[in-house]
Amino acid sequence: MTVGRPEMMRAWVVSQPGPIETSPLRYVEKPVPAPAAGELLVQVLACAVCRTDLHVSEGDLPVHREHVTPGHMVVGPVAALGERVTGYAVGDRVGVAWLRYVDGTCAYCRRGDENLCPHSLYTGWDADGGYAEYVTVPAAFAYRLPADVPDVELAPLLCAGIIGYRALLRASLPAGGRLGLYGFGDSAHLVAQVALAQGATVHALTRGEASQRLALALGAASARGAYDSPPEPLDSAILFAPVGDLVPVALRALDRGGVLAVAGIHLTDTPPLNYEHELFYEKELRSVTSNTRDNGREFLALALRHRVRATTHVYPMSRAQQALQDLKAGVFDGAAVLVNDRDTTR
Ligand SMILES: [Zn+2]
Ligand SMILES: [Zn+2]
């Protein structure tokens, strides 16, 4: 227990999933959660906004917990330790991400694919997340973070970055290869930096002049509309936009033997595929499901080594619903990050 930890906190809850324009979230007063055995209580200083939070709020994903608090890209200090936690101390700087539990015993876990565990649980969907002043996380699923990078810059790495990195692995980009990124938001702009640092040629295919400008500023070789052809065939592509209509578009842009990875947890229906033009010549279409903790640790190390920097738009925590509305409307480029004012966090 920490001296001075408050009993109550402000938190957003999804009261009735529905279109974000109808304000499905409520900002309420609720008890600060107590960390269970093996868990850390983390004070939320920054929480980045993910498209998945939008899917949870709008009901694109089924309700797993009534009145859940969204948010799974949290940076902050450990505020208290549950029983039997070792290796962490109050004040340690940690990150809370999407994956928060796997059974460790199923066939998938045992072969190293814990992202496919049928008993997996997720922060901000199965358990309350970071659109609040405090959040709990099993210590085994927390990430240690360096002290010298600002909260707001680190937060988007924790899902946008990690899932994007797994998508890059799933896209099997060859060394020095040509990578197409369909949609250029929070995840893509982080993945682009890793791919460029590793010697890839990156082509951004995205709506919105701001996103195209950001891509070019980061070093992309070209930036065009999502339905345009890239200037050269692609060895690999990642679809970040949750738009099934783009699947055949991206498959056609692949070179022979190319791979398309679909990064999102939710995708609108894909139209029928044309075998000759979209799959033949051993083109591959792959999905991406969550991530392993190894993916997370590997990405964070790479991101820090290559100085991957998130382009961020800061909102006070009290404006989380507006941030989600702006995300849906495509108002900003890069990543939105919610911050609790240190002075008002009681
Ligand atoms: Zn498992
Ligand atoms: Zn996410």
PDB file of C-alpha atoms in Angstrom, residues 142-332:
ATOM      1  CA  ALA A 142       3.842  -5.119 -17.856  1.00  0.00           C
ATOM      2  CA  TYR A 143       6.716  -3.614 -19.858  1.00  0.00           C
ATOM      3  CA  ARG A 144       9.656  -1.858 -18.255  1.00  0.00           C
ATOM      4  CA  LEU A 145      10.242   1.539 -19.820  1.00  0.00           C
ATOM      5  CA  PRO A 146      13.311   3.786 -19.943  1.00  0.00           C
ATOM      6  CA  ALA A 147      13.335   6.942 -17.848  1.00  0.00           C
ATOM      7  CA  ASP A 148      14.558   9.351 -20.503  1.00  0.00           C
ATOM      8  CA  VAL A 149      11.727   9.359 -23.086  1.00  0.00           C
ATOM      9  CA  PRO A 150       8.623  11.482 -22.354  1.00  0.00           C
ATOM     10  CA  ASP A 151       5.381   9.672 -21.338  1.00  0.00           C
ATOM     11  CA  VAL A 152       3.473  11.002 -24.323  1.00  0.00           C
ATOM     12  CA  GLU A 153       6.071   9.725 -26.814  1.00  0.00           C
ATOM     13  CA  LEU A 154       6.255   6.264 -25.267  1.00  0.00           C
ATOM     14  CA  ALA A 155       2.517   5.581 -24.943  1.00  0.00           C
ATOM     15  CA  PRO A 156       1.744   5.014 -28.661  1.00  0.00           C
ATOM     16  CA  LEU A 157       4.548   2.461 -28.903  1.00  0.00           C
ATOM     17  CA  LEU A 158       2.620   0.122 -26.598  1.00  0.00           C
ATOM     18  CA  CYS A 159      -0.055  -1.005 -29.057  1.00  0.00           C
ATOM     19  CA  ALA A 160       0.205   0.971 -32.264  1.00  0.00           C
ATOM     20  CA  GLY A 161       3.911   0.183 -32.242  1.00  0.00           C
ATOM     21  CA  ILE A 162       3.876  -3.393 -30.981  1.00  0.00           C
ATOM     22  CA  ILE A 163       0.990  -4.614 -33.163  1.00  0.00           C
ATOM     23  CA  GLY A 164       2.437  -2.747 -36.119  1.00  0.00           C
ATOM     24  CA  TYR A 165       5.722  -4.528 -35.517  1.00  0.00           C
ATOM     25  CA  ARG A 166       4.031  -7.918 -35.455  1.00  0.00           C
ATOM     26  CA  ALA A 167       2.289  -6.968 -38.713  1.00  0.00           C
ATOM     27  CA  LEU A 168       5.695  -6.143 -40.197  1.00  0.00           C
ATOM     28  CA  LEU A 169       6.980  -9.571 -39.149  1.00  0.00           C
ATOM     29  CA  ARG A 170       3.850 -11.225 -40.606  1.00  0.00           C
ATOM     30  CA  ALA A 171       4.393  -9.350 -43.877  1.00  0.00           C
ATOM     31  CA  SER A 172       7.782 -11.115 -44.279  1.00  0.00           C
ATOM     32  CA  LEU A 173       9.507  -8.072 -45.740  1.00  0.00           C
ATOM     33  CA  PRO A 174      12.800  -9.177 -47.330  1.00  0.00           C
ATOM     34  CA  ALA A 175      15.990  -7.230 -46.516  1.00  0.00           C
ATOM     35  CA  GLY A 176      15.992  -4.025 -48.532  1.00  0.00           C
ATOM     36  CA  GLY A 177      12.474  -4.811 -49.743  1.00  0.00           C
ATOM     37  CA  ARG A 178       9.605  -2.645 -50.978  1.00  0.00           C
ATOM     38  CA  LEU A 179       6.877  -2.166 -48.368  1.00  0.00           C
ATOM     39  CA  GLY A 180       3.420  -0.678 -48.958  1.00  0.00           C
ATOM     40  CA  LEU A 181       1.506   0.753 -45.985  1.00  0.00           C
ATOM     41  CA  TYR A 182      -2.248   1.097 -46.591  1.00  0.00           C
ATOM     42  CA  GLY A 183      -3.524   3.695 -44.148  1.00  0.00           C
ATOM     43  CA  PHE A 184      -0.947   5.866 -42.429  1.00  0.00           C
ATOM     44  CA  GLY A 185      -2.079   6.528 -38.871  1.00  0.00           C
ATOM     45  CA  ASP A 186      -0.640   5.766 -35.445  1.00  0.00           C
ATOM     46  CA  SER A 187       0.601   2.260 -36.183  1.00  0.00           C
ATOM     47  CA  ALA A 188       1.858   2.805 -39.733  1.00  0.00           C
ATOM     48  CA  HIS A 189       3.924   5.869 -38.901  1.00  0.00           C
ATOM     49  CA  LEU A 190       5.828   3.898 -36.252  1.00  0.00           C
ATOM     50  CA  VAL A 191       6.293   0.788 -38.413  1.00  0.00           C
ATOM     51  CA  ALA A 192       7.513   2.968 -41.281  1.00  0.00           C
ATOM     52  CA  GLN A 193      10.330   4.273 -39.091  1.00  0.00           C
ATOM     53  CA  VAL A 194      11.445   0.758 -38.123  1.00  0.00           C
ATOM     54  CA  ALA A 195      11.265  -0.488 -41.729  1.00  0.00           C
ATOM     55  CA  LEU A 196      13.193   2.530 -43.032  1.00  0.00           C
ATOM     56  CA  ALA A 197      15.852   2.091 -40.334  1.00  0.00           C
ATOM     57  CA  GLN A 198      16.212  -1.506 -41.520  1.00  0.00           C
ATOM     58  CA  GLY A 199      16.783  -0.396 -45.122  1.00  0.00           C
ATOM     59  CA  ALA A 200      13.332  -0.870 -46.672  1.00  0.00           C
ATOM     60  CA  THR A 201      11.752   1.332 -49.334  1.00  0.00           C
ATOM     61  CA  VAL A 202       8.364   2.463 -47.991  1.00  0.00           C
ATOM     62  CA  HIS A 203       5.349   3.544 -50.022  1.00  0.00           C
ATOM     63  CA  ALA A 204       2.387   5.096 -48.171  1.00  0.00           C
ATOM     64  CA  LEU A 205      -1.089   4.564 -49.662  1.00  0.00           C
ATOM     65  CA  THR A 206      -3.517   6.627 -47.658  1.00  0.00           C
ATOM     66  CA  ARG A 207      -6.245   9.220 -47.841  1.00  0.00           C
ATOM     67  CA  GLY A 208      -5.603  12.628 -46.384  1.00  0.00           C
ATOM     68  CA  GLU A 209      -2.939  15.143 -47.278  1.00  0.00           C
ATOM     69  CA  ALA A 210      -1.691  15.415 -43.698  1.00  0.00           C
ATOM     70  CA  SER A 211      -0.991  11.680 -43.503  1.00  0.00           C
ATOM     71  CA  GLN A 212       0.718  11.731 -46.898  1.00  0.00           C
ATOM     72  CA  ARG A 213       2.892  14.669 -45.816  1.00  0.00           C
ATOM     73  CA  LEU A 214       3.826  12.884 -42.583  1.00  0.00           C
ATOM     74  CA  ALA A 215       4.821   9.766 -44.560  1.00  0.00           C
ATOM     75  CA  LEU A 216       7.073  11.746 -46.869  1.00  0.00           C
ATOM     76  CA  ALA A 217       8.570  13.678 -43.951  1.00  0.00           C
ATOM     77  CA  LEU A 218       9.498  10.385 -42.273  1.00  0.00           C
ATOM     78  CA  GLY A 219      11.272   9.190 -45.424  1.00  0.00           C
ATOM     79  CA  ALA A 220       8.665   7.325 -47.479  1.00  0.00           C
ATOM     80  CA  ALA A 221       9.604   7.126 -51.168  1.00  0.00           C
ATOM     81  CA  SER A 222       6.058   7.953 -52.242  1.00  0.00           C
ATOM     82  CA  ALA A 223       2.655   8.840 -50.825  1.00  0.00           C
ATOM     83  CA  ARG A 224      -0.507   8.310 -52.861  1.00  0.00           C
ATOM     84  CA  GLY A 225      -4.192   7.642 -52.334  1.00  0.00           C
ATOM     85  CA  ALA A 226      -5.185   4.268 -50.875  1.00  0.00           C
ATOM     86  CA  TYR A 227      -6.780   3.106 -54.138  1.00  0.00           C
ATOM     87  CA  ASP A 228      -3.869   4.312 -56.317  1.00  0.00           C
ATOM     88  CA  SER A 229      -1.130   2.003 -57.573  1.00  0.00           C
ATOM     89  CA  PRO A 230       2.267   2.331 -55.889  1.00  0.00           C
ATOM     90  CA  PRO A 231       5.100   3.430 -58.231  1.00  0.00           C
ATOM     91  CA  GLU A 232       6.626  -0.058 -58.147  1.00  0.00           C
ATOM     92  CA  PRO A 233       5.427  -3.579 -57.252  1.00  0.00           C
ATOM     93  CA  LEU A 234       5.553  -4.388 -53.525  1.00  0.00           C
ATOM     94  CA  ASP A 235       7.322  -7.278 -51.815  1.00  0.00           C
ATOM     95  CA  SER A 236       5.127  -6.795 -48.764  1.00  0.00           C
ATOM     96  CA  ALA A 237       2.148  -4.733 -47.750  1.00  0.00           C
ATOM     97  CA  ILE A 238       0.353  -4.058 -44.488  1.00  0.00           C
ATOM     98  CA  LEU A 239      -3.304  -3.033 -44.437  1.00  0.00           C
ATOM     99  CA  PHE A 240      -3.932  -0.759 -41.447  1.00  0.00           C
ATOM    100  CA  ALA A 241      -7.166   0.837 -42.667  1.00  0.00           C
ATOM    101  CA  PRO A 242     -10.129  -1.309 -41.482  1.00  0.00           C
ATOM    102  CA  VAL A 243     -11.477  -1.380 -45.034  1.00  0.00           C
ATOM    103  CA  GLY A 244     -12.048  -4.765 -46.676  1.00  0.00           C
ATOM    104  CA  ASP A 245     -12.369  -3.129 -50.103  1.00  0.00           C
ATOM    105  CA  LEU A 246      -8.639  -2.435 -49.944  1.00  0.00           C
ATOM    106  CA  VAL A 247      -7.674  -6.125 -49.691  1.00  0.00           C
ATOM    107  CA  PRO A 248      -7.895  -6.820 -53.457  1.00  0.00           C
ATOM    108  CA  VAL A 249      -6.346  -3.406 -54.162  1.00  0.00           C
ATOM    109  CA  ALA A 250      -3.315  -4.227 -52.019  1.00  0.00           C
ATOM    110  CA  LEU A 251      -3.050  -7.793 -53.368  1.00  0.00           C
ATOM    111  CA  ARG A 252      -2.906  -6.454 -56.934  1.00  0.00           C
ATOM    112  CA  ALA A 253      -0.077  -4.116 -55.912  1.00  0.00           C
ATOM    113  CA  LEU A 254       2.073  -7.057 -54.752  1.00  0.00           C
ATOM    114  CA  ASP A 255       4.879  -8.489 -56.831  1.00  0.00           C
ATOM    115  CA  ARG A 256       4.968 -12.251 -57.414  1.00  0.00           C
ATOM    116  CA  GLY A 257       5.415 -14.048 -54.080  1.00  0.00           C
ATOM    117  CA  GLY A 258       4.418 -10.931 -52.151  1.00  0.00           C
ATOM    118  CA  VAL A 259       2.646 -10.973 -48.794  1.00  0.00           C
ATOM    119  CA  LEU A 260      -0.218  -8.813 -47.544  1.00  0.00           C
ATOM    120  CA  ALA A 261      -0.738  -8.683 -43.760  1.00  0.00           C
ATOM    121  CA  VAL A 262      -4.027  -7.284 -42.429  1.00  0.00           C
ATOM    122  CA  ALA A 263      -3.158  -5.566 -39.154  1.00  0.00           C
ATOM    123  CA  GLY A 264      -6.557  -4.637 -37.751  1.00  0.00           C
ATOM    124  CA  ILE A 265      -8.669  -6.521 -35.206  1.00  0.00           C
ATOM    125  CA  HIS A 266     -11.732  -5.528 -37.226  1.00  0.00           C
ATOM    126  CA  LEU A 267     -12.174  -5.322 -40.998  1.00  0.00           C
ATOM    127  CA  THR A 268     -15.240  -4.652 -43.109  1.00  0.00           C
ATOM    128  CA  ASP A 269     -16.133  -7.514 -45.462  1.00  0.00           C
ATOM    129  CA  THR A 270     -13.758  -8.121 -48.326  1.00  0.00           C
ATOM    130  CA  PRO A 271     -15.208  -8.259 -51.844  1.00  0.00           C
ATOM    131  CA  PRO A 272     -14.750 -11.510 -53.814  1.00  0.00           C
ATOM    132  CA  LEU A 273     -11.112 -12.015 -54.786  1.00  0.00           C
ATOM    133  CA  ASN A 274      -9.981 -12.599 -58.340  1.00  0.00           C
ATOM    134  CA  TYR A 275      -7.702 -15.617 -58.198  1.00  0.00           C
ATOM    135  CA  GLU A 276      -5.710 -14.783 -61.322  1.00  0.00           C
ATOM    136  CA  HIS A 277      -4.874 -11.169 -60.467  1.00  0.00           C
ATOM    137  CA  GLU A 278      -4.987 -11.134 -56.688  1.00  0.00           C
ATOM    138  CA  LEU A 279      -3.726 -14.508 -55.429  1.00  0.00           C
ATOM    139  CA  PHE A 280      -1.965 -16.439 -58.201  1.00  0.00           C
ATOM    140  CA  TYR A 281       1.847 -16.310 -58.408  1.00  0.00           C
ATOM    141  CA  GLU A 282       1.915 -17.279 -54.763  1.00  0.00           C
ATOM    142  CA  LYS A 283       0.723 -14.039 -53.310  1.00  0.00           C
ATOM    143  CA  GLU A 284      -0.264 -14.518 -49.668  1.00  0.00           C
ATOM    144  CA  LEU A 285      -2.949 -12.914 -47.543  1.00  0.00           C
ATOM    145  CA  ARG A 286      -2.351 -13.105 -43.785  1.00  0.00           C
ATOM    146  CA  SER A 287      -4.100 -11.771 -40.707  1.00  0.00           C
ATOM    147  CA  VAL A 288      -2.423 -10.449 -37.578  1.00  0.00           C
ATOM    148  CA  THR A 289      -3.797 -11.386 -34.174  1.00  0.00           C
ATOM    149  CA  SER A 290      -2.588  -9.478 -31.111  1.00  0.00           C
ATOM    150  CA  ASN A 291       1.075 -10.004 -30.254  1.00  0.00           C
ATOM    151  CA  THR A 292       3.367 -12.029 -28.038  1.00  0.00           C
ATOM    152  CA  ARG A 293       5.251 -10.448 -25.157  1.00  0.00           C
ATOM    153  CA  ASP A 294       8.464 -11.206 -27.071  1.00  0.00           C
ATOM    154  CA  ASN A 295       7.154  -9.081 -29.981  1.00  0.00           C
ATOM    155  CA  GLY A 296       6.566  -6.283 -27.476  1.00  0.00           C
ATOM    156  CA  ARG A 297       9.986  -6.414 -25.844  1.00  0.00           C
ATOM    157  CA  GLU A 298      11.710  -6.743 -29.233  1.00  0.00           C
ATOM    158  CA  PHE A 299       9.831  -3.784 -30.702  1.00  0.00           C
ATOM    159  CA  LEU A 300      10.439  -1.515 -27.703  1.00  0.00           C
ATOM    160  CA  ALA A 301      14.177  -2.274 -27.871  1.00  0.00           C
ATOM    161  CA  LEU A 302      14.239  -1.581 -31.637  1.00  0.00           C
ATOM    162  CA  ALA A 303      12.181   1.578 -31.277  1.00  0.00           C
ATOM    163  CA  LEU A 304      14.506   2.983 -28.640  1.00  0.00           C
ATOM    164  CA  ARG A 305      17.641   2.010 -30.578  1.00  0.00           C
ATOM    165  CA  HIS A 306      16.359   3.589 -33.820  1.00  0.00           C
ATOM    166  CA  ARG A 307      14.861   6.602 -31.998  1.00  0.00           C
ATOM    167  CA  VAL A 308      11.388   5.874 -33.333  1.00  0.00           C
ATOM    168  CA  ARG A 309       9.290   8.904 -32.456  1.00  0.00           C
ATOM    169  CA  ALA A 310       5.528   9.054 -32.344  1.00  0.00           C
ATOM    170  CA  THR A 311       3.824  12.105 -33.812  1.00  0.00           C
ATOM    171  CA  THR A 312       1.337  12.901 -31.067  1.00  0.00           C
ATOM    172  CA  HIS A 313      -1.718  15.006 -30.400  1.00  0.00           C
ATOM    173  CA  VAL A 314      -2.306  15.523 -26.706  1.00  0.00           C
ATOM    174  CA  TYR A 315      -5.786  15.679 -25.182  1.00  0.00           C
ATOM    175  CA  PRO A 316      -6.611  16.052 -21.510  1.00  0.00           C
ATOM    176  CA  MET A 317      -8.145  12.828 -20.131  1.00  0.00           C
ATOM    177  CA  SER A 318     -11.460  14.675 -19.702  1.00  0.00           C
ATOM    178  CA  ARG A 319     -11.693  14.947 -23.521  1.00  0.00           C
ATOM    179  CA  ALA A 320     -11.234  11.237 -24.332  1.00  0.00           C
ATOM    180  CA  GLN A 321     -14.568  11.030 -26.137  1.00  0.00           C
ATOM    181  CA  GLN A 322     -13.588  13.954 -28.354  1.00  0.00           C
ATOM    182  CA  ALA A 323     -10.262  12.251 -29.120  1.00  0.00           C
ATOM    183  CA  LEU A 324     -12.147   9.132 -30.278  1.00  0.00           C
ATOM    184  CA  GLN A 325     -14.508  11.242 -32.389  1.00  0.00           C
ATOM    185  CA  ASP A 326     -11.509  12.990 -33.952  1.00  0.00           C
ATOM    186  CA  LEU A 327      -9.799   9.637 -34.601  1.00  0.00           C
ATOM    187  CA  LYS A 328     -12.886   8.386 -36.451  1.00  0.00           C
ATOM    188  CA  ALA A 329     -13.137  11.620 -38.428  1.00  0.00           C
ATOM    189  CA  GLY A 330      -9.446  11.492 -39.352  1.00  0.00           C
ATOM    190  CA  VAL A 331      -8.840  14.934 -37.844  1.00  0.00           C
ATOM    191  CA  PHE A 332      -5.218  14.355 -36.806  1.00  0.00           C
TER     192      PHE A 332
END
